[in-house]
PDB file of C-alpha atoms in Angstrom:
ATOM      1  CA  MET A   1    -228.296-107.294 119.856  1.00  0.00           C
ATOM      2  CA  GLN A   2    -230.717-104.357 120.227  1.00  0.00           C
ATOM      3  CA  ALA A   3    -228.158-102.005 118.634  1.00  0.00           C
ATOM      4  CA  ALA A   4    -227.774-104.382 115.689  1.00  0.00           C
ATOM      5  CA  ARG A   5    -231.544-104.584 115.348  1.00  0.00           C
ATOM      6  CA  SER A   6    -231.719-100.757 115.367  1.00  0.00           C
ATOM      7  CA  ASP A   7    -229.134-100.582 112.579  1.00  0.00           C
ATOM      8  CA  ALA A   8    -231.038-103.106 110.532  1.00  0.00           C
ATOM      9  CA  VAL A   9    -234.318-101.305 111.073  1.00  0.00           C
ATOM     10  CA  MET A  10    -232.893 -97.959 110.012  1.00  0.00           C
ATOM     11  CA  GLU A  11    -231.312 -99.473 106.917  1.00  0.00           C
ATOM     12  CA  SER A  12    -234.537-101.245 105.970  1.00  0.00           C
ATOM     13  CA  GLY A  13    -236.509 -98.021 106.269  1.00  0.00           C
ATOM     14  CA  LEU A  14    -234.101 -96.112 104.023  1.00  0.00           C
ATOM     15  CA  SER A  15    -234.037 -98.922 101.494  1.00  0.00           C
ATOM     16  CA  ALA A  16    -237.825 -98.994 101.314  1.00  0.00           C
ATOM     17  CA  THR A  17    -237.823 -95.308 100.482  1.00  0.00           C
ATOM     18  CA  ARG A  18    -235.142 -95.646  97.784  1.00  0.00           C
ATOM     19  CA  LEU A  19    -236.762 -98.643  96.101  1.00  0.00           C
ATOM     20  CA  GLY A  20    -240.420 -97.919  96.809  1.00  0.00           C
ATOM     21  CA  GLU A  21    -242.902 -96.163  94.603  1.00  0.00           C
ATOM     22  CA  GLY A  22    -243.103 -92.559  95.773  1.00  0.00           C
ATOM     23  CA  VAL A  23    -243.895 -91.288  99.239  1.00  0.00           C
ATOM     24  CA  ASN A  24    -245.368 -93.593 101.859  1.00  0.00           C
ATOM     25  CA  TRP A  25    -248.337 -91.346 102.637  1.00  0.00           C
ATOM     26  CA  ILE A  26    -250.041 -94.016 104.745  1.00  0.00           C
ATOM     27  CA  GLY A  27    -246.966 -94.238 106.960  1.00  0.00           C
ATOM     28  CA  VAL A  28    -246.645 -90.452 107.238  1.00  0.00           C
ATOM     29  CA  THR A  29    -250.334 -90.092 108.103  1.00  0.00           C
ATOM     30  CA  THR A  30    -250.136 -92.875 110.688  1.00  0.00           C
ATOM     31  CA  LEU A  31    -247.113 -91.320 112.375  1.00  0.00           C
ATOM     32  CA  TYR A  32    -248.812 -87.923 112.359  1.00  0.00           C
ATOM     33  CA  ARG A  33    -251.979 -89.353 113.918  1.00  0.00           C
ATOM     34  CA  ARG A  34    -249.872 -91.095 116.537  1.00  0.00           C
ATOM     35  CA  GLU A  35    -248.184 -87.806 117.459  1.00  0.00           C
ATOM     36  CA  VAL A  36    -251.503 -85.971 117.698  1.00  0.00           C
ATOM     37  CA  GLN A  37    -253.168 -88.717 119.748  1.00  0.00           C
ATOM     38  CA  ARG A  38    -250.136 -88.785 122.034  1.00  0.00           C
ATOM     39  CA  PHE A  39    -250.576 -85.187 123.194  1.00  0.00           C
ATOM     40  CA  LEU A  40    -254.384 -85.244 123.076  1.00  0.00           C
ATOM     41  CA  ALA A  41    -254.384 -88.205 125.469  1.00  0.00           C
ATOM     42  CA  VAL A  42    -253.139 -85.805 128.153  1.00  0.00           C
ATOM     43  CA  ALA A  43    -254.774 -82.651 126.772  1.00  0.00           C
ATOM     44  CA  ALA A  44    -255.210 -81.086 130.205  1.00  0.00           C
ATOM     45  CA  GLN A  45    -251.425 -81.035 130.538  1.00  0.00           C
ATOM     46  CA  THR A  46    -250.318 -80.449 126.941  1.00  0.00           C
ATOM     47  CA  VAL A  47    -253.050 -78.027 125.813  1.00  0.00           C
ATOM     48  CA  GLY A  48    -254.962 -76.736 128.822  1.00  0.00           C
ATOM     49  CA  GLY A  49    -251.871 -76.034 130.920  1.00  0.00           C
ATOM     50  CA  PRO A  50    -250.155 -73.751 128.371  1.00  0.00           C
ATOM     51  CA  VAL A  51    -253.393 -71.838 127.727  1.00  0.00           C
ATOM     52  CA  VAL A  52    -253.892 -71.142 131.433  1.00  0.00           C
ATOM     53  CA  SER A  53    -250.223 -70.182 131.897  1.00  0.00           C
ATOM     54  CA  THR A  54    -250.397 -67.689 129.031  1.00  0.00           C
ATOM     55  CA  LEU A  55    -253.595 -66.139 130.392  1.00  0.00           C
ATOM     56  CA  LEU A  56    -251.881 -65.754 133.772  1.00  0.00           C
ATOM     57  CA  PHE A  57    -249.020 -63.919 132.046  1.00  0.00           C
ATOM     58  CA  LEU A  58    -251.591 -61.669 130.406  1.00  0.00           C
ATOM     59  CA  ALA A  59    -253.355 -61.003 133.707  1.00  0.00           C
ATOM     60  CA  VAL A  60    -250.123 -60.140 135.509  1.00  0.00           C
ATOM     61  CA  PHE A  61    -248.912 -57.799 132.782  1.00  0.00           C
ATOM     62  CA  GLY A  62    -252.354 -56.254 132.451  1.00  0.00           C
ATOM     63  CA  VAL A  63    -252.606 -55.460 136.160  1.00  0.00           C
ATOM     64  CA  ALA A  64    -248.980 -54.447 136.641  1.00  0.00           C
ATOM     65  CA  LEU A  65    -248.212 -52.611 133.403  1.00  0.00           C
ATOM     66  CA  GLY A  66    -251.386 -52.239 131.400  1.00  0.00           C
ATOM     67  CA  ARG A  67    -252.142 -48.726 132.605  1.00  0.00           C
ATOM     68  CA  HIS A  68    -248.574 -47.453 132.837  1.00  0.00           C
ATOM     69  CA  ALA A  69    -246.613 -48.997 129.966  1.00  0.00           C
ATOM     70  CA  PRO A  70    -246.226 -46.942 126.793  1.00  0.00           C
ATOM     71  CA  ALA A  71    -248.199 -47.967 123.743  1.00  0.00           C
ATOM     72  CA  PRO A  72    -245.666 -48.937 121.018  1.00  0.00           C
ATOM     73  CA  GLY A  73    -246.743 -47.602 117.646  1.00  0.00           C
ATOM     74  CA  GLY A  74    -249.932 -46.255 119.171  1.00  0.00           C
ATOM     75  CA  VAL A  75    -251.138 -49.765 120.028  1.00  0.00           C
ATOM     76  CA  PRO A  76    -252.449 -50.254 123.600  1.00  0.00           C
ATOM     77  CA  TYR A  77    -250.011 -52.296 125.651  1.00  0.00           C
ATOM     78  CA  LEU A  78    -252.304 -55.295 126.225  1.00  0.00           C
ATOM     79  CA  VAL A  79    -253.152 -55.438 122.524  1.00  0.00           C
ATOM     80  CA  PHE A  80    -249.418 -55.206 121.768  1.00  0.00           C
ATOM     81  CA  VAL A  81    -248.334 -57.945 124.185  1.00  0.00           C
ATOM     82  CA  THR A  82    -251.125 -60.480 123.546  1.00  0.00           C
ATOM     83  CA  PRO A  83    -249.946 -61.617 120.066  1.00  0.00           C
ATOM     84  CA  GLY A  84    -246.444 -62.119 121.493  1.00  0.00           C
ATOM     85  CA  LEU A  85    -247.788 -64.286 124.296  1.00  0.00           C
ATOM     86  CA  VAL A  86    -249.872 -66.325 121.860  1.00  0.00           C
ATOM     87  CA  MET A  87    -246.864 -66.877 119.602  1.00  0.00           C
ATOM     88  CA  MET A  88    -244.632 -67.769 122.559  1.00  0.00           C
ATOM     89  CA  ALA A  89    -247.123 -70.456 123.588  1.00  0.00           C
ATOM     90  CA  MET A  90    -247.216 -71.849 120.036  1.00  0.00           C
ATOM     91  CA  LEU A  91    -243.429 -72.005 119.693  1.00  0.00           C
ATOM     92  CA  GLN A  92    -242.758 -73.579 123.074  1.00  0.00           C
ATOM     93  CA  ASN A  93    -245.410 -76.262 122.621  1.00  0.00           C
ATOM     94  CA  ALA A  94    -244.349 -77.119 119.076  1.00  0.00           C
ATOM     95  CA  TYR A  95    -240.823 -77.657 120.403  1.00  0.00           C
ATOM     96  CA  ALA A  96    -242.003 -79.620 123.437  1.00  0.00           C
ATOM     97  CA  ASN A  97    -244.053 -82.038 121.339  1.00  0.00           C
ATOM     98  CA  THR A  98    -241.326 -83.286 118.997  1.00  0.00           C
ATOM     99  CA  SER A  99    -238.475 -83.168 121.504  1.00  0.00           C
ATOM    100  CA  SER A 100    -240.388 -85.086 124.186  1.00  0.00           C
ATOM    101  CA  SER A 101    -241.692 -87.642 121.688  1.00  0.00           C
ATOM    102  CA  LEU A 102    -238.218 -88.564 120.481  1.00  0.00           C
ATOM    103  CA  LEU A 103    -236.602 -88.454 123.917  1.00  0.00           C
ATOM    104  CA  VAL A 104    -239.273 -90.567 125.617  1.00  0.00           C
ATOM    105  CA  ALA A 105    -239.044 -93.130 122.811  1.00  0.00           C
ATOM    106  CA  LYS A 106    -235.279 -93.367 123.321  1.00  0.00           C
ATOM    107  CA  VAL A 107    -235.426 -93.474 127.123  1.00  0.00           C
ATOM    108  CA  GLN A 108    -238.150 -96.150 127.143  1.00  0.00           C
ATOM    109  CA  GLY A 109    -236.317 -98.145 124.497  1.00  0.00           C
ATOM    110  CA  ASN A 110    -239.166 -98.218 121.973  1.00  0.00           C
ATOM    111  CA  ILE A 111    -237.456 -96.013 119.395  1.00  0.00           C
ATOM    112  CA  VAL A 112    -236.928 -99.231 117.428  1.00  0.00           C
ATOM    113  CA  ASP A 113    -240.704 -99.574 117.104  1.00  0.00           C
ATOM    114  CA  LEU A 114    -240.844 -96.172 115.439  1.00  0.00           C
ATOM    115  CA  LEU A 115    -238.076 -97.132 113.050  1.00  0.00           C
ATOM    116  CA  LEU A 116    -239.725-100.435 112.129  1.00  0.00           C
ATOM    117  CA  ALA A 117    -242.138 -98.607 109.868  1.00  0.00           C
ATOM    118  CA  PRO A 118    -241.041 -98.405 106.216  1.00  0.00           C
ATOM    119  CA  LEU A 119    -240.418 -94.663 106.478  1.00  0.00           C
ATOM    120  CA  GLY A 120    -237.489 -92.772 105.045  1.00  0.00           C
ATOM    121  CA  PRO A 121    -235.917 -89.885 106.969  1.00  0.00           C
ATOM    122  CA  GLY A 122    -237.976 -87.307 105.092  1.00  0.00           C
ATOM    123  CA  GLU A 123    -241.225 -89.110 105.776  1.00  0.00           C
ATOM    124  CA  PHE A 124    -240.308 -89.680 109.412  1.00  0.00           C
ATOM    125  CA  LEU A 125    -239.413 -85.994 109.793  1.00  0.00           C
ATOM    126  CA  THR A 126    -242.642 -84.881 108.112  1.00  0.00           C
ATOM    127  CA  GLY A 127    -244.874 -86.915 110.425  1.00  0.00           C
ATOM    128  CA  MET A 128    -243.033 -85.789 113.548  1.00  0.00           C
ATOM    129  CA  ALA A 129    -242.879 -82.116 112.561  1.00  0.00           C
ATOM    130  CA  LEU A 130    -246.542 -81.915 111.551  1.00  0.00           C
ATOM    131  CA  GLY A 131    -247.504 -83.327 114.938  1.00  0.00           C
ATOM    132  CA  GLY A 132    -245.557 -80.518 116.628  1.00  0.00           C
ATOM    133  CA  VAL A 133    -247.113 -77.913 114.334  1.00  0.00           C
ATOM    134  CA  THR A 134    -250.602 -79.206 115.148  1.00  0.00           C
ATOM    135  CA  ARG A 135    -250.030 -78.914 118.887  1.00  0.00           C
ATOM    136  CA  GLY A 136    -248.558 -75.434 118.497  1.00  0.00           C
ATOM    137  CA  ILE A 137    -251.455 -74.190 116.339  1.00  0.00           C
ATOM    138  CA  LEU A 138    -254.064 -75.749 118.644  1.00  0.00           C
ATOM    139  CA  VAL A 139    -252.570 -74.143 121.763  1.00  0.00           C
ATOM    140  CA  GLY A 140    -252.193 -70.817 119.962  1.00  0.00           C
ATOM    141  CA  ALA A 141    -255.771 -70.805 118.651  1.00  0.00           C
ATOM    142  CA  LEU A 142    -257.279 -71.635 122.038  1.00  0.00           C
ATOM    143  CA  THR A 143    -255.080 -69.048 123.754  1.00  0.00           C
ATOM    144  CA  ALA A 144    -256.062 -66.354 121.246  1.00  0.00           C
ATOM    145  CA  LEU A 145    -259.761 -67.160 121.624  1.00  0.00           C
ATOM    146  CA  ALA A 146    -259.516 -67.045 125.423  1.00  0.00           C
ATOM    147  CA  ALA A 147    -257.485 -63.816 125.391  1.00  0.00           C
ATOM    148  CA  ALA A 148    -259.967 -62.184 122.993  1.00  0.00           C
ATOM    149  CA  LEU A 149    -262.587 -62.408 125.754  1.00  0.00           C
ATOM    150  CA  PHE A 150    -260.574 -59.861 127.759  1.00  0.00           C
ATOM    151  CA  VAL A 151    -258.512 -57.976 125.161  1.00  0.00           C
ATOM    152  CA  PRO A 152    -260.056 -56.574 121.955  1.00  0.00           C
ATOM    153  CA  LEU A 153    -257.834 -58.033 119.243  1.00  0.00           C
ATOM    154  CA  PRO A 154    -258.094 -56.618 115.726  1.00  0.00           C
ATOM    155  CA  LEU A 155    -257.151 -58.776 112.755  1.00  0.00           C
ATOM    156  CA  ALA A 156    -255.204 -56.703 110.264  1.00  0.00           C
ATOM    157  CA  ASN A 157    -253.963 -59.495 107.987  1.00  0.00           C
ATOM    158  CA  LEU A 158    -255.210 -63.071 108.361  1.00  0.00           C
ATOM    159  CA  ALA A 159    -252.771 -64.430 105.750  1.00  0.00           C
ATOM    160  CA  LEU A 160    -249.754 -63.096 107.679  1.00  0.00           C
ATOM    161  CA  CYS A 161    -251.115 -64.517 110.924  1.00  0.00           C
ATOM    162  CA  LEU A 162    -251.471 -67.968 109.391  1.00  0.00           C
ATOM    163  CA  PHE A 163    -248.048 -67.804 107.727  1.00  0.00           C
ATOM    164  CA  TYR A 164    -246.202 -66.928 110.925  1.00  0.00           C
ATOM    165  CA  ALA A 165    -248.261 -69.319 113.043  1.00  0.00           C
ATOM    166  CA  VAL A 166    -247.468 -72.262 110.752  1.00  0.00           C
ATOM    167  CA  GLY A 167    -243.921 -71.154 109.905  1.00  0.00           C
ATOM    168  CA  GLY A 168    -242.987 -70.429 113.510  1.00  0.00           C
ATOM    169  CA  SER A 169    -244.501 -73.665 114.811  1.00  0.00           C
ATOM    170  CA  LEU A 170    -242.703 -75.646 112.092  1.00  0.00           C
ATOM    171  CA  LEU A 171    -239.383 -73.988 112.942  1.00  0.00           C
ATOM    172  CA  PHE A 172    -239.652 -74.949 116.607  1.00  0.00           C
ATOM    173  CA  ALA A 173    -240.971 -78.413 115.787  1.00  0.00           C
ATOM    174  CA  LEU A 174    -237.776 -78.942 113.774  1.00  0.00           C
ATOM    175  CA  LEU A 175    -235.738 -77.546 116.671  1.00  0.00           C
ATOM    176  CA  GLY A 176    -237.542 -80.089 118.845  1.00  0.00           C
ATOM    177  CA  VAL A 177    -236.403 -82.874 116.523  1.00  0.00           C
ATOM    178  CA  LEU A 178    -232.818 -81.669 116.927  1.00  0.00           C
ATOM    179  CA  GLY A 179    -233.219 -81.433 120.678  1.00  0.00           C
ATOM    180  CA  GLY A 180    -234.820 -84.864 120.890  1.00  0.00           C
ATOM    181  CA  LEU A 181    -232.066 -86.428 118.794  1.00  0.00           C
ATOM    182  CA  TRP A 182    -229.293 -84.835 120.869  1.00  0.00           C
ATOM    183  CA  ALA A 183    -230.773 -85.473 124.313  1.00  0.00           C
ATOM    184  CA  GLN A 184    -230.078 -88.811 125.958  1.00  0.00           C
ATOM    185  CA  LYS A 185    -231.889 -88.113 129.235  1.00  0.00           C
ATOM    186  CA  MET A 186    -234.420 -85.695 130.695  1.00  0.00           C
ATOM    187  CA  ASP A 187    -231.699 -83.439 132.094  1.00  0.00           C
ATOM    188  CA  HIS A 188    -230.433 -82.794 128.571  1.00  0.00           C
ATOM    189  CA  GLN A 189    -233.892 -81.777 127.382  1.00  0.00           C
ATOM    190  CA  ALA A 190    -234.375 -79.482 130.382  1.00  0.00           C
ATOM    191  CA  ALA A 191    -231.020 -77.825 129.685  1.00  0.00           C
ATOM    192  CA  VAL A 192    -231.963 -77.075 126.062  1.00  0.00           C
ATOM    193  CA  THR A 193    -235.351 -75.719 127.132  1.00  0.00           C
ATOM    194  CA  ASN A 194    -233.920 -73.513 129.892  1.00  0.00           C
ATOM    195  CA  PHE A 195    -230.813 -72.191 128.145  1.00  0.00           C
ATOM    196  CA  ILE A 196    -231.873 -72.023 124.480  1.00  0.00           C
ATOM    197  CA  ILE A 197    -235.640 -72.181 123.927  1.00  0.00           C
ATOM    198  CA  ALA A 198    -236.716 -69.975 126.848  1.00  0.00           C
ATOM    199  CA  PRO A 199    -234.221 -67.148 126.101  1.00  0.00           C
ATOM    200  CA  LEU A 200    -235.062 -67.217 122.385  1.00  0.00           C
ATOM    201  CA  THR A 201    -238.765 -66.750 123.086  1.00  0.00           C
ATOM    202  CA  LEU A 202    -238.648 -64.487 126.135  1.00  0.00           C
ATOM    203  CA  LEU A 203    -236.071 -62.070 124.686  1.00  0.00           C
ATOM    204  CA  SER A 204    -237.699 -61.750 121.277  1.00  0.00           C
ATOM    205  CA  GLY A 205    -239.817 -58.674 121.923  1.00  0.00           C
ATOM    206  CA  THR A 206    -242.732 -60.615 123.359  1.00  0.00           C
ATOM    207  CA  PHE A 207    -243.241 -58.204 126.258  1.00  0.00           C
ATOM    208  CA  TYR A 208    -241.655 -55.004 124.945  1.00  0.00           C
ATOM    209  CA  ALA A 209    -240.861 -53.012 121.834  1.00  0.00           C
ATOM    210  CA  VAL A 210    -237.378 -53.880 120.621  1.00  0.00           C
ATOM    211  CA  SER A 211    -237.050 -50.442 119.023  1.00  0.00           C
ATOM    212  CA  THR A 212    -237.023 -48.866 122.500  1.00  0.00           C
ATOM    213  CA  LEU A 213    -233.938 -50.824 123.605  1.00  0.00           C
ATOM    214  CA  SER A 214    -230.521 -49.225 123.750  1.00  0.00           C
ATOM    215  CA  GLU A 215    -227.496 -50.661 121.985  1.00  0.00           C
ATOM    216  CA  PRO A 216    -226.119 -53.328 121.949  1.00  0.00           C
ATOM    217  CA  PHE A 217    -229.351 -54.964 123.150  1.00  0.00           C
ATOM    218  CA  ARG A 218    -231.333 -53.714 120.175  1.00  0.00           C
ATOM    219  CA  SER A 219    -228.885 -55.280 117.702  1.00  0.00           C
ATOM    220  CA  ILE A 220    -228.882 -58.520 119.689  1.00  0.00           C
ATOM    221  CA  ALA A 221    -232.684 -58.617 119.548  1.00  0.00           C
ATOM    222  CA  TYR A 222    -232.671 -58.020 115.788  1.00  0.00           C
ATOM    223  CA  ALA A 223    -230.267 -60.968 115.431  1.00  0.00           C
ATOM    224  CA  ASP A 224    -232.793 -63.275 117.134  1.00  0.00           C
ATOM    225  CA  PRO A 225    -234.839 -65.023 114.412  1.00  0.00           C
ATOM    226  CA  VAL A 226    -237.726 -65.454 116.849  1.00  0.00           C
ATOM    227  CA  PHE A 227    -238.089 -61.664 116.963  1.00  0.00           C
ATOM    228  CA  TYR A 228    -239.167 -61.688 113.311  1.00  0.00           C
ATOM    229  CA  ILE A 229    -241.710 -64.426 113.970  1.00  0.00           C
ATOM    230  CA  VAL A 230    -243.243 -62.565 116.913  1.00  0.00           C
ATOM    231  CA  ASP A 231    -243.079 -59.224 115.121  1.00  0.00           C
ATOM    232  CA  GLY A 232    -244.640 -60.628 111.942  1.00  0.00           C
ATOM    233  CA  PHE A 233    -247.457 -62.333 113.829  1.00  0.00           C
ATOM    234  CA  ARG A 234    -248.074 -59.118 115.777  1.00  0.00           C
ATOM    235  CA  HIS A 235    -248.217 -57.238 112.480  1.00  0.00           C
ATOM    236  CA  GLY A 236    -250.860 -59.656 111.247  1.00  0.00           C
ATOM    237  CA  ILE A 237    -252.973 -58.958 114.352  1.00  0.00           C
ATOM    238  CA  THR A 238    -252.433 -55.241 114.998  1.00  0.00           C
ATOM    239  CA  GLY A 239    -251.035 -53.915 111.716  1.00  0.00           C
ATOM    240  CA  HIS A 240    -247.968 -52.630 113.608  1.00  0.00           C
ATOM    241  CA  SER A 241    -244.452 -54.012 113.151  1.00  0.00           C
ATOM    242  CA  GLU A 242    -240.912 -52.982 114.027  1.00  0.00           C
ATOM    243  CA  ALA A 243    -239.218 -54.805 111.155  1.00  0.00           C
ATOM    244  CA  SER A 244    -240.030 -55.242 107.495  1.00  0.00           C
ATOM    245  CA  PRO A 245    -242.663 -57.970 106.962  1.00  0.00           C
ATOM    246  CA  LEU A 246    -240.657 -59.138 103.932  1.00  0.00           C
ATOM    247  CA  ALA A 247    -237.561 -59.601 106.097  1.00  0.00           C
ATOM    248  CA  GLY A 248    -239.593 -61.696 108.517  1.00  0.00           C
ATOM    249  CA  ILE A 249    -240.940 -63.900 105.725  1.00  0.00           C
ATOM    250  CA  LEU A 250    -237.430 -64.483 104.382  1.00  0.00           C
ATOM    251  CA  VAL A 251    -236.078 -65.313 107.850  1.00  0.00           C
ATOM    252  CA  VAL A 252    -238.834 -67.871 108.438  1.00  0.00           C
ATOM    253  CA  LEU A 253    -238.396 -69.527 105.040  1.00  0.00           C
ATOM    254  CA  VAL A 254    -234.581 -69.669 105.206  1.00  0.00           C
ATOM    255  CA  ALA A 255    -234.500 -70.876 108.824  1.00  0.00           C
ATOM    256  CA  ASN A 256    -237.044 -73.630 108.142  1.00  0.00           C
ATOM    257  CA  GLY A 257    -235.175 -74.708 105.013  1.00  0.00           C
ATOM    258  CA  LEU A 258    -231.812 -74.940 106.784  1.00  0.00           C
ATOM    259  CA  LEU A 259    -233.225 -76.759 109.803  1.00  0.00           C
ATOM    260  CA  GLY A 260    -235.197 -79.130 107.603  1.00  0.00           C
ATOM    261  CA  VAL A 261    -232.073 -80.128 105.660  1.00  0.00           C
ATOM    262  CA  LEU A 262    -230.065 -80.571 108.862  1.00  0.00           C
ATOM    263  CA  CYS A 263    -232.743 -82.720 110.522  1.00  0.00           C
ATOM    264  CA  HIS A 264    -233.108 -84.839 107.388  1.00  0.00           C
ATOM    265  CA  ARG A 265    -229.370 -85.550 107.234  1.00  0.00           C
ATOM    266  CA  LEU A 266    -229.138 -86.392 110.921  1.00  0.00           C
ATOM    267  CA  LEU A 267    -232.092 -88.775 110.706  1.00  0.00           C
ATOM    268  CA  ALA A 268    -230.664 -90.379 107.559  1.00  0.00           C
ATOM    269  CA  SER A 269    -227.381 -91.015 109.386  1.00  0.00           C
ATOM    270  CA  GLY A 270    -229.146 -92.378 112.478  1.00  0.00           C
ATOM    271  CA  TRP A 271    -227.336 -89.825 114.663  1.00  0.00           C
ATOM    272  CA  ARG A 272    -227.919 -90.595 118.365  1.00  0.00           C
ATOM    273  CA  LEU A 273    -230.953 -92.734 117.564  1.00  0.00           C
ATOM    274  CA  ARG A 274    -229.117 -95.897 118.562  1.00  0.00           C
ATOM    275  CA  GLN A 275    -228.619 -96.377 122.279  1.00  0.00           C
TER     276      GLN A 275
END
């Protein structure tokens, strides 16, 4: 009976979008506020925890390598590594927000309540993704402000910083939607985080200059789309980059477009939303 109710709810939401007058902005805004309030209700865990963890990374690398590591492009090592750590925190938290929201709703059986709203797949995706972007940006901003107390961070290009912060957080929020749709239990989510999300972020040049790697590791790093996000954000902070800023912008735009289309189609089909 619950499966039949889920089918009916999904169909009613899609029908409302096809026959309604434009976008249901009230529904999108309500879903977005729900997502933001959900992670702010446990801010010590969802915001404070990542900030402290990133600062611990910075402290360890500063003590262990700060005086001995080479300065890529003439940039001091701590100034070089800090933007990567900030971006890593943004990406991981944007992913965690959307993936956990969808998975918890499915595990607890209240996914039907989310689908009861007269939201089409695009509107549903927009509200969910913007919630992930907000958490990512909030964690990144607080981490950058805290790190700036210990590391002098220049600001070479504010527009590039904002572009990569929003674009990178959106990309991983969409990845979180995919992960949340696919996962049926917590073990599935942990597997995606450990074997896909963590390697993508940790091996993207966060802690080192990719240009110093030997082949084939350098080519593998250049094939990682997260490298361009980290490198572009670092360029916005320090003015130094290892890849063309234009290439990074294109990678972010194309990756977000492809993931957005894929997520929209999966939501429209109800893929793995019905238990």
